[in-house]
Each structure stands twice: as structure tokens, then as C-alpha cells.
Amino acid sequence: QLRYAQDVCSRYGILEKGSLLAYGTLEAISRDAGLHMRASLRLREGDSPAGFERGGDGWWYADVLSEDEMPKLIREAVTGGHEIYEARLIRPTLEDVYFKYVSLNGGKQP
């Protein structure tokens, strides 16, 4: 399973039908596939922070390029009067990257 490979490897190769579609660190191949980290916030009901989209699960989401953006996003939400109950940084998994390259793109590079 891919989650086990993610736990023990530092570089990955995505292959399909003998063709190497991607190779590198998880961060690099995620970026090359167009997948981004996401900031997620669980807020008081009725809150709607600027720059975030509401998910169907009650969380608010925003794409971030770097984890360094999280403190600023949290600070801006609090300064804007929002009550944050929980904050998470969601990184693409190896499985996310694999399916982006292989399944969703028919084996073509994104």
C-alpha cells in the first residue's frame, strides 16, 4: 500500500506501463502534479473567513504554497473576529499524487 511506502521512503517514482511519469520527493512530485497543501479551519457556526471555501464537512479550506503561511492565516482569522476551534495543514499523500498522475490523467503527465 502506498501509505507504507510514504512512511519509509524519501523519494518516489510513479510508473505506468513502463513509463516513468514522475520522480522525486513527495513535495516535489505533488507540486509538479498541481496538488497543493491546504489550510483547514473549524470555526464557530456562522463564521465565514475571507479567502476560505466551506467544505461539506463543516471545515473551511484554503490552498497554501507553504506551511509558513499557516500562522498568518490563523492570525488574520482571529484578528477578523473568528473563533478557531481547530486548525490543520493537510498535505497531499502519495496516494493523492499517484491517482493524479495515473487515474485522472489517463497516464499522461499533468
Coordinates of N, CA and C in Angstrom, one line a residue:
Q1 N 0.8 -1.2 0.0 CA 0.0 0.0 0.0 C 0.9 1.2 0.0
L2 N 0.4 2.3 -0.6 CA 1.2 3.5 -0.8 C 1.5 4.2 0.5
R3 N 0.6 4.1 1.5 CA 0.8 4.8 2.7 C 2.0 4.2 3.5
Y4 N 2.3 2.9 3.3 CA 3.5 2.4 3.9 C 4.8 2.9 3.2
A5 N 4.7 3.0 1.9 CA 5.9 3.5 1.1 C 6.1 4.9 1.5
Q6 N 5.1 5.7 1.8 CA 5.2 7.1 2.2 C 5.9 7.2 3.5
D7 N 5.7 6.2 4.4 CA 6.3 6.2 5.7 C 7.8 5.9 5.7
V8 N 8.2 5.1 4.7 CA 9.6 4.7 4.8 C 10.5 5.2 3.7
C9 N 10.0 5.8 2.6 CA 10.8 6.3 1.5 C 10.9 7.8 1.6
S10 N 12.0 8.3 1.0 CA 12.2 9.8 0.9 C 12.0 10.3 -0.6
R11 N 12.1 9.4 -1.5 CA 11.9 9.7 -3.0 C 11.0 8.6 -3.6
Y12 N 10.2 9.0 -4.6 CA 9.2 8.2 -5.2 C 9.3 8.3 -6.7
G13 N 9.0 7.2 -7.3 CA 8.8 7.1 -8.8 C 7.4 6.6 -9.1
I14 N 6.7 7.3 -10.0 CA 5.4 6.9 -10.4 C 5.5 6.3 -11.8
L15 N 5.2 5.1 -11.9 CA 5.3 4.3 -13.2 C 4.0 3.9 -13.7
E16 N 3.8 3.9 -15.0 CA 2.6 3.3 -15.6 C 3.1 2.7 -17.0
K17 N 2.8 1.4 -17.1 CA 3.1 0.7 -18.4 C 4.5 0.9 -18.8
G18 N 5.4 0.9 -17.8 CA 6.9 1.0 -18.1 C 7.4 2.4 -18.3
S19 N 6.5 3.4 -18.2 CA 6.9 4.8 -18.4 C 7.0 5.5 -17.0
L20 N 8.1 6.2 -16.8 CA 8.3 7.0 -15.6 C 7.6 8.3 -15.7
L21 N 6.5 8.5 -15.0 CA 5.7 9.7 -15.1 C 6.2 10.8 -14.1
A22 N 6.8 10.4 -13.0 CA 7.3 11.4 -12.0 C 8.3 10.7 -11.1
Y23 N 9.3 11.5 -10.7 CA 10.3 11.0 -9.7 C 10.7 12.2 -8.9
G24 N 10.8 12.0 -7.6 CA 11.4 13.0 -6.7 C 10.8 12.8 -5.3
T25 N 11.0 13.9 -4.5 CA 10.4 13.9 -3.1 C 8.9 14.0 -3.3
L26 N 8.2 13.7 -2.2 CA 6.7 13.8 -2.2 C 6.3 15.2 -2.5
E27 N 7.0 16.2 -1.8 CA 6.7 17.6 -2.0 C 6.9 18.0 -3.5
A28 N 8.0 17.5 -4.1 CA 8.2 17.9 -5.5 C 7.2 17.3 -6.5
I29 N 6.9 16.0 -6.3 CA 6.0 15.4 -7.3 C 4.6 15.9 -7.0
S30 N 4.3 16.3 -5.8 CA 2.9 16.8 -5.5 C 2.8 18.2 -6.2
R31 N 3.8 19.0 -6.1 CA 3.8 20.3 -6.7 C 3.7 20.2 -8.3
D32 N 4.5 19.2 -8.8 CA 4.5 19.0 -10.3 C 3.2 18.5 -10.8
A33 N 2.5 17.8 -9.9 CA 1.1 17.3 -10.3 C 0.0 18.4 -10.1
G34 N 0.4 19.5 -9.5 CA -0.6 20.6 -9.3 C -1.3 20.4 -8.0
L35 N -0.8 19.6 -7.1 CA -1.5 19.4 -5.8 C -0.9 20.3 -4.8
H36 N -1.7 21.0 -4.0 CA -1.2 21.9 -3.0 C -1.6 21.5 -1.6
M37 N -0.8 22.0 -0.6 CA -1.2 21.8 0.7 C -2.5 22.7 0.9
R38 N -3.3 22.3 1.9 CA -4.5 23.0 2.2 C -4.5 23.4 3.7
A39 N -4.9 24.6 4.0 CA -5.1 25.0 5.4 C -6.6 24.7 5.6
S40 N -6.9 24.2 6.8 CA -8.3 23.9 7.1 C -8.5 24.4 8.5
L41 N -9.7 25.1 8.7 CA -10.1 25.6 10.0 C -11.5 25.2 10.3
R42 N -11.7 24.8 11.6 CA -13.0 24.5 12.1 C -13.4 25.7 13.0
L43 N -14.4 26.4 12.6 CA -14.8 27.7 13.3 C -16.2 27.6 13.9
R44 N -16.5 28.6 14.7 CA -17.8 28.8 15.3 C -18.8 28.8 14.1
E45 N -19.9 28.1 14.3 CA -21.0 28.1 13.3 C -21.4 29.5 12.9
G46 N -21.5 29.7 11.6 CA -21.9 31.0 11.1 C -20.7 31.9 10.7
D47 N -19.5 31.5 11.1 CA -18.3 32.2 10.6 C -18.0 31.9 9.2
S48 N -17.5 32.9 8.5 CA -17.0 32.6 7.1 C -15.8 33.5 6.8
P49 N -14.6 32.9 7.0 CA -13.4 33.7 6.8 C -13.1 34.0 5.4
A50 N -12.6 35.2 5.1 CA -12.2 35.6 3.8 C -11.1 34.7 3.3
G51 N -11.2 34.4 2.0 CA -10.1 33.6 1.4 C -10.3 32.1 1.6
F52 N -11.3 31.6 2.3 CA -11.5 30.2 2.5 C -12.8 29.8 1.9
E53 N -12.9 28.5 1.5 CA -14.1 27.9 0.9 C -14.6 26.9 2.0
R54 N -15.9 26.9 2.1 CA -16.5 25.9 3.0 C -16.6 24.6 2.4
G55 N -16.2 23.6 3.2 CA -16.3 22.2 2.8 C -17.6 21.6 3.3
G56 N -18.0 20.5 2.7 CA -19.3 19.9 3.1 C -19.2 19.3 4.5
D57 N -18.0 19.2 5.0 CA -17.8 18.6 6.4 C -17.8 19.7 7.5
G58 N -18.1 20.9 7.2 CA -18.2 22.0 8.2 C -16.8 22.7 8.4
W59 N -15.8 22.3 7.7 CA -14.5 22.9 7.8 C -14.4 23.9 6.7
W60 N -13.5 24.9 6.9 CA -13.1 25.9 5.8 C -11.7 25.6 5.3
Y61 N -11.6 25.7 4.0 CA -10.3 25.3 3.3 C -9.8 26.4 2.5
A62 N -8.4 26.5 2.4 CA -7.7 27.4 1.5 C -6.4 26.7 1.1
D63 N -6.1 26.8 -0.2 CA -4.8 26.3 -0.7 C -3.7 27.2 -0.2
V64 N -2.6 26.6 0.2 CA -1.4 27.3 0.6 C -0.2 26.7 -0.1
L65 N 0.8 27.5 -0.4 CA 2.0 27.1 -1.1 C 3.1 26.6 -0.1
S66 N 3.0 27.0 1.2 CA 4.0 26.6 2.2 C 3.3 26.6 3.5
E67 N 3.8 25.7 4.4 CA 3.3 25.7 5.8 C 3.6 27.0 6.5
D68 N 4.5 27.8 6.0 CA 4.8 29.1 6.6 C 3.7 30.0 6.5
E69 N 2.7 29.8 5.7 CA 1.5 30.6 5.6 C 0.5 30.4 6.7
M70 N 0.6 29.3 7.4 CA -0.4 28.9 8.4 C -0.5 29.9 9.5
P71 N 0.6 30.3 10.2 CA 0.4 31.3 11.3 C -0.3 32.6 10.8
K72 N 0.1 33.1 9.7 CA -0.5 34.3 9.2 C -2.0 34.1 8.9
L73 N -2.4 33.0 8.3 CA -3.9 32.7 8.1 C -4.6 32.6 9.4
I74 N -4.0 32.0 10.4 CA -4.7 31.9 11.7 C -4.8 33.2 12.4
R75 N -3.7 34.0 12.3 CA -3.7 35.3 13.0 C -4.7 36.2 12.3
E76 N -4.8 36.2 11.0 CA -5.8 37.0 10.3 C -7.2 36.6 10.6
A77 N -7.5 35.3 10.8 CA -8.8 34.8 11.1 C -9.2 35.3 12.5
V78 N -8.3 35.2 13.5 CA -8.5 35.6 14.9 C -8.7 37.1 14.9
T79 N -7.8 37.9 14.2 CA -8.0 39.3 14.2 C -9.3 39.7 13.6
G80 N -9.8 38.9 12.6 CA -11.0 39.2 12.0 C -12.3 38.9 12.8
G81 N -12.0 38.4 14.0 CA -13.1 38.1 14.9 C -13.6 36.7 14.9
H82 N -12.9 35.8 14.2 CA -13.4 34.4 14.1 C -12.8 33.6 15.2
E83 N -13.6 32.7 15.7 CA -13.2 31.8 16.8 C -12.8 30.5 16.2
I84 N -11.5 30.1 16.3 CA -10.9 28.9 15.7 C -11.0 27.8 16.8
Y85 N -11.7 26.7 16.5 CA -11.7 25.6 17.4 C -10.6 24.6 17.0
E86 N -10.2 24.6 15.8 CA -9.2 23.6 15.3 C -8.6 24.1 14.0
A87 N -7.3 23.9 13.8 CA -6.6 24.2 12.6 C -5.7 23.1 12.2
R88 N -5.7 22.8 10.9 CA -4.9 21.7 10.3 C -4.2 22.1 9.0
L89 N -3.1 21.6 8.8 CA -2.4 21.7 7.5 C -2.5 20.3 6.8
I90 N -3.1 20.2 5.7 CA -3.3 19.0 5.0 C -2.4 18.9 3.8
R91 N -1.5 17.9 3.9 CA -0.5 17.7 2.8 C -1.0 16.6 1.8
P92 N -0.8 16.8 0.5 CA -1.1 15.7 -0.4 C -0.4 14.4 0.0
T93 N -1.1 13.3 -0.1 CA -0.5 12.0 0.2 C 0.1 11.4 -1.1
L94 N 0.9 10.4 -0.9 CA 1.4 9.6 -2.1 C 0.3 9.1 -2.9
E95 N -0.7 8.6 -2.3 CA -1.9 8.1 -3.0 C -2.6 9.2 -3.8
D96 N -2.7 10.4 -3.2 CA -3.3 11.5 -4.0 C -2.5 11.8 -5.3
V97 N -1.1 11.8 -5.1 CA -0.2 12.1 -6.2 C -0.3 10.9 -7.3
Y98 N -0.3 9.7 -6.8 CA -0.4 8.6 -7.7 C -1.7 8.7 -8.6
F99 N -2.8 8.9 -7.9 CA -4.1 8.9 -8.7 C -4.2 10.1 -9.6
K100 N -3.5 11.2 -9.2 CA -3.5 12.4 -10.1 C -2.8 12.1 -11.4
Y101 N -1.6 11.4 -11.2 CA -0.8 11.1 -12.4 C -1.4 10.0 -13.3
V102 N -1.9 8.9 -12.6 CA -2.3 7.7 -13.3 C -3.8 7.7 -13.7
S103 N -4.6 7.8 -12.7 CA -6.0 7.6 -13.0 C -6.7 8.8 -13.7
L104 N -6.5 10.0 -13.1 CA -7.2 11.2 -13.6 C -6.7 11.7 -14.9
N105 N -5.5 11.4 -15.2 CA -4.9 11.9 -16.5 C -4.6 10.8 -17.5
G106 N -5.2 9.6 -17.3 CA -5.0 8.6 -18.3 C -3.6 8.2 -18.5
G107 N -2.7 8.4 -17.5 CA -1.3 8.0 -17.7 C -0.5 9.1 -18.3
K108 N -1.0 10.3 -18.6 CA -0.3 11.4 -19.1 C 0.2 12.3 -17.9
Q109 N 1.3 12.9 -18.1 CA 1.8 13.8 -17.1 C 0.8 15.0 -16.9
P110 N 0.5 15.4 -15.7 CA -0.4 16.6 -15.5 C 0.2 17.8 -16.1

